[in-house]
PDB file of C-alpha atoms in Angstrom:
ATOM      1  CA  UNK A  70    -212.416 -43.139  26.171  1.00  0.00           C
ATOM      2  CA  UNK A  71    -210.227 -40.841  24.074  1.00  0.00           C
ATOM      3  CA  UNK A  72    -207.354 -40.927  26.569  1.00  0.00           C
ATOM      4  CA  UNK A  73    -207.554 -44.744  26.733  1.00  0.00           C
ATOM      5  CA  UNK A  74    -207.247 -44.956  22.947  1.00  0.00           C
ATOM      6  CA  UNK A  75    -204.333 -42.531  23.017  1.00  0.00           C
ATOM      7  CA  UNK A  76    -202.444 -44.641  25.561  1.00  0.00           C
ATOM      8  CA  UNK A  77    -203.253 -47.858  23.694  1.00  0.00           C
ATOM      9  CA  UNK A  78    -201.880 -46.341  20.496  1.00  0.00           C
ATOM     10  CA  UNK A  79    -198.792 -45.060  22.291  1.00  0.00           C
ATOM     11  CA  UNK A  80    -198.151 -48.462  23.875  1.00  0.00           C
ATOM     12  CA  UNK A  81    -198.777 -50.143  20.518  1.00  0.00           C
ATOM     13  CA  UNK A  82    -196.188 -47.919  18.896  1.00  0.00           C
ATOM     14  CA  UNK A  83    -193.688 -48.767  21.623  1.00  0.00           C
ATOM     15  CA  UNK A  84    -194.452 -52.481  21.188  1.00  0.00           C
ATOM     16  CA  UNK A  85    -193.898 -52.221  17.448  1.00  0.00           C
ATOM     17  CA  UNK A  86    -190.534 -50.511  17.898  1.00  0.00           C
ATOM     18  CA  UNK A  87    -189.480 -53.013  20.580  1.00  0.00           C
ATOM     19  CA  UNK A  88    -190.433 -55.896  18.291  1.00  0.00           C
ATOM     20  CA  UNK A  89    -188.426 -54.465  15.412  1.00  0.00           C
ATOM     21  CA  UNK A  90    -185.326 -53.763  17.515  1.00  0.00           C
ATOM     22  CA  UNK A  91    -185.349 -57.165  19.216  1.00  0.00           C
ATOM     23  CA  UNK A  92    -186.024 -58.933  15.909  1.00  0.00           C
ATOM     24  CA  UNK A  93    -183.054 -57.226  14.280  1.00  0.00           C
ATOM     25  CA  UNK A  94    -180.849 -58.042  17.268  1.00  0.00           C
ATOM     26  CA  UNK A  95    -181.766 -61.738  17.300  1.00  0.00           C
ATOM     27  CA  UNK A  96    -181.439 -62.003  13.521  1.00  0.00           C
ATOM     28  CA  UNK A  97    -177.818 -60.853  13.741  1.00  0.00           C
ATOM     29  CA  UNK A  98    -176.989 -63.927  15.820  1.00  0.00           C
ATOM     30  CA  UNK A  99    -179.056 -66.520  13.976  1.00  0.00           C
ATOM     31  CA  UNK A 100    -178.678 -68.109  10.595  1.00  0.00           C
ATOM     32  CA  UNK A 101    -180.519 -70.521   8.383  1.00  0.00           C
ATOM     33  CA  UNK A 102    -184.192 -70.830   7.612  1.00  0.00           C
ATOM     34  CA  UNK A 103    -185.585 -71.204  11.111  1.00  0.00           C
ATOM     35  CA  UNK A 104    -187.357 -67.994  12.294  1.00  0.00           C
ATOM     36  CA  UNK A 105    -185.519 -67.560  15.605  1.00  0.00           C
ATOM     37  CA  UNK A 106    -186.413 -63.877  16.007  1.00  0.00           C
ATOM     38  CA  UNK A 107    -190.140 -64.628  15.917  1.00  0.00           C
ATOM     39  CA  UNK A 108    -189.698 -67.453  18.403  1.00  0.00           C
ATOM     40  CA  UNK A 109    -187.768 -65.217  20.836  1.00  0.00           C
ATOM     41  CA  UNK A 110    -190.252 -62.353  20.494  1.00  0.00           C
ATOM     42  CA  UNK A 111    -193.282 -64.594  21.003  1.00  0.00           C
ATOM     43  CA  UNK A 112    -191.721 -66.411  23.983  1.00  0.00           C
ATOM     44  CA  UNK A 113    -190.737 -63.126  25.633  1.00  0.00           C
ATOM     45  CA  UNK A 114    -194.175 -61.677  24.899  1.00  0.00           C
ATOM     46  CA  UNK A 115    -195.825 -64.695  26.535  1.00  0.00           C
ATOM     47  CA  UNK A 116    -193.543 -64.374  29.560  1.00  0.00           C
ATOM     48  CA  UNK A 117    -194.370 -60.692  30.020  1.00  0.00           C
ATOM     49  CA  UNK A 118    -198.069 -61.328  29.374  1.00  0.00           C
ATOM     50  CA  UNK A 119    -198.219 -64.005  32.083  1.00  0.00           C
ATOM     51  CA  UNK A 120    -196.285 -61.811  34.501  1.00  0.00           C
ATOM     52  CA  UNK A 121    -198.411 -58.690  33.955  1.00  0.00           C
ATOM     53  CA  UNK A 122    -201.691 -60.592  33.935  1.00  0.00           C
ATOM     54  CA  UNK A 123    -200.814 -62.353  37.181  1.00  0.00           C
ATOM     55  CA  UNK A 124    -199.746 -59.134  38.883  1.00  0.00           C
ATOM     56  CA  UNK A 125    -203.053 -57.576  37.961  1.00  0.00           C
ATOM     57  CA  UNK A 126    -205.079 -60.572  39.110  1.00  0.00           C
ATOM     58  CA  UNK A 127    -203.367 -61.068  42.459  1.00  0.00           C
ATOM     59  CA  UNK A 128    -203.138 -57.533  43.781  1.00  0.00           C
ATOM     60  CA  UNK A 129    -203.516 -53.889  42.967  1.00  0.00           C
ATOM     61  CA  UNK A 130    -199.995 -53.330  41.603  1.00  0.00           C
ATOM     62  CA  UNK A 131    -201.549 -52.536  38.249  1.00  0.00           C
ATOM     63  CA  UNK A 132    -204.902 -50.939  37.636  1.00  0.00           C
ATOM     64  CA  UNK A 133    -207.207 -52.540  35.075  1.00  0.00           C
ATOM     65  CA  UNK A 134    -206.436 -49.644  32.722  1.00  0.00           C
ATOM     66  CA  UNK A 135    -202.663 -50.087  33.081  1.00  0.00           C
ATOM     67  CA  UNK A 136    -202.973 -53.800  32.483  1.00  0.00           C
ATOM     68  CA  UNK A 137    -205.111 -53.170  29.380  1.00  0.00           C
ATOM     69  CA  UNK A 138    -202.561 -50.742  27.979  1.00  0.00           C
ATOM     70  CA  UNK A 139    -199.669 -53.164  28.533  1.00  0.00           C
ATOM     71  CA  UNK A 140    -201.422 -56.354  27.423  1.00  0.00           C
ATOM     72  CA  UNK A 141    -203.481 -55.048  24.512  1.00  0.00           C
ATOM     73  CA  UNK A 142    -201.413 -52.031  23.466  1.00  0.00           C
ATOM     74  CA  UNK A 143    -197.771 -52.962  23.971  1.00  0.00           C
ATOM     75  CA  UNK A 144    -197.918 -56.759  23.803  1.00  0.00           C
ATOM     76  CA  UNK A 145    -200.556 -56.755  21.078  1.00  0.00           C
ATOM     77  CA  UNK A 146    -198.078 -54.964  18.840  1.00  0.00           C
ATOM     78  CA  UNK A 147    -194.983 -56.719  20.212  1.00  0.00           C
ATOM     79  CA  UNK A 148    -195.966 -60.345  19.728  1.00  0.00           C
ATOM     80  CA  UNK A 149    -195.999 -61.716  16.260  1.00  0.00           C
ATOM     81  CA  UNK A 150    -198.566 -64.447  15.718  1.00  0.00           C
ATOM     82  CA  UNK A 151    -199.318 -63.323  12.183  1.00  0.00           C
ATOM     83  CA  UNK A 152    -195.601 -63.375  11.385  1.00  0.00           C
ATOM     84  CA  UNK A 153    -195.348 -66.842  12.941  1.00  0.00           C
ATOM     85  CA  UNK A 154    -198.179 -68.110  10.731  1.00  0.00           C
ATOM     86  CA  UNK A 155    -196.734 -66.495   7.591  1.00  0.00           C
ATOM     87  CA  UNK A 156    -193.195 -67.795   8.211  1.00  0.00           C
ATOM     88  CA  UNK A 157    -194.541 -71.285   8.863  1.00  0.00           C
ATOM     89  CA  UNK A 158    -196.513 -71.142   5.608  1.00  0.00           C
ATOM     90  CA  UNK A 159    -193.361 -70.086   3.733  1.00  0.00           C
ATOM     91  CA  UNK A 160    -191.457 -73.009   5.233  1.00  0.00           C
ATOM     92  CA  UNK A 161    -194.263 -75.358   4.141  1.00  0.00           C
ATOM     93  CA  UNK A 162    -194.262 -73.845   0.651  1.00  0.00           C
ATOM     94  CA  UNK A 163    -190.558 -74.707   0.439  1.00  0.00           C
ATOM     95  CA  UNK A 164    -191.219 -78.230   1.788  1.00  0.00           C
ATOM     96  CA  UNK A 165    -189.028 -77.632   4.847  1.00  0.00           C
ATOM     97  CA  UNK A 166    -191.177 -79.967   6.940  1.00  0.00           C
ATOM     98  CA  UNK A 167    -188.723 -80.339   9.808  1.00  0.00           C
ATOM     99  CA  UNK A 168    -188.753 -76.581  10.300  1.00  0.00           C
ATOM    100  CA  UNK A 169    -192.538 -76.406   9.827  1.00  0.00           C
ATOM    101  CA  UNK A 170    -193.224 -78.918  12.586  1.00  0.00           C
ATOM    102  CA  UNK A 171    -190.360 -77.631  14.730  1.00  0.00           C
ATOM    103  CA  UNK A 172    -191.705 -74.101  14.502  1.00  0.00           C
ATOM    104  CA  UNK A 173    -195.248 -75.211  15.331  1.00  0.00           C
ATOM    105  CA  UNK A 174    -194.002 -77.217  18.301  1.00  0.00           C
ATOM    106  CA  UNK A 175    -191.485 -74.683  19.647  1.00  0.00           C
ATOM    107  CA  UNK A 176    -193.759 -71.646  19.255  1.00  0.00           C
ATOM    108  CA  UNK A 177    -196.701 -73.285  21.015  1.00  0.00           C
ATOM    109  CA  UNK A 178    -194.817 -75.128  23.748  1.00  0.00           C
ATOM    110  CA  UNK A 179    -192.522 -72.188  24.518  1.00  0.00           C
ATOM    111  CA  UNK A 180    -195.493 -69.776  24.477  1.00  0.00           C
ATOM    112  CA  UNK A 181    -197.362 -71.834  27.057  1.00  0.00           C
ATOM    113  CA  UNK A 182    -194.239 -72.448  29.117  1.00  0.00           C
ATOM    114  CA  UNK A 183    -193.210 -68.801  29.166  1.00  0.00           C
ATOM    115  CA  UNK A 184    -196.724 -67.602  29.997  1.00  0.00           C
ATOM    116  CA  UNK A 185    -196.768 -70.021  32.933  1.00  0.00           C
ATOM    117  CA  UNK A 186    -193.267 -68.907  33.953  1.00  0.00           C
ATOM    118  CA  UNK A 187    -194.441 -65.283  33.915  1.00  0.00           C
ATOM    119  CA  UNK A 188    -197.301 -66.186  36.240  1.00  0.00           C
ATOM    120  CA  UNK A 189    -194.921 -67.987  38.603  1.00  0.00           C
ATOM    121  CA  UNK A 190    -192.499 -65.053  38.536  1.00  0.00           C
ATOM    122  CA  UNK A 191    -195.280 -62.607  39.429  1.00  0.00           C
ATOM    123  CA  UNK A 192    -196.414 -64.823  42.272  1.00  0.00           C
ATOM    124  CA  UNK A 193    -192.884 -65.037  43.653  1.00  0.00           C
ATOM    125  CA  UNK A 194    -192.544 -61.217  43.467  1.00  0.00           C
ATOM    126  CA  UNK A 195    -195.795 -60.899  45.387  1.00  0.00           C
ATOM    127  CA  UNK A 196    -194.398 -63.113  48.153  1.00  0.00           C
ATOM    128  CA  UNK A 197    -191.902 -60.393  49.073  1.00  0.00           C
TER     129      UNK A 197
END
């Protein structure tokens, strides 16, 4: 149990750093009020989650422990649902309704689409 917690914490730290670095990178290329960095991070997190989950379900490429560490540890820290909710609330507070509804739509639709794409990608890798 102790080693599992250690690896979860290590993966969580890596996910946090990856989120910060990617968020800073995306923010350099975006402007305006729309939270593009959060959208990119969440979409990528959903893609990786679908890919890793599918690999673990379909074959033994990843052990249950490895999958737990990646999905709960790394991706739990990497994805940013709380940031998404907070940024959407700030947009609503400022009455930026187009961005509020755009963010709700894009985050949810892209999250589902990228998770499904990750599953399809893992299945195509398994075909080889």
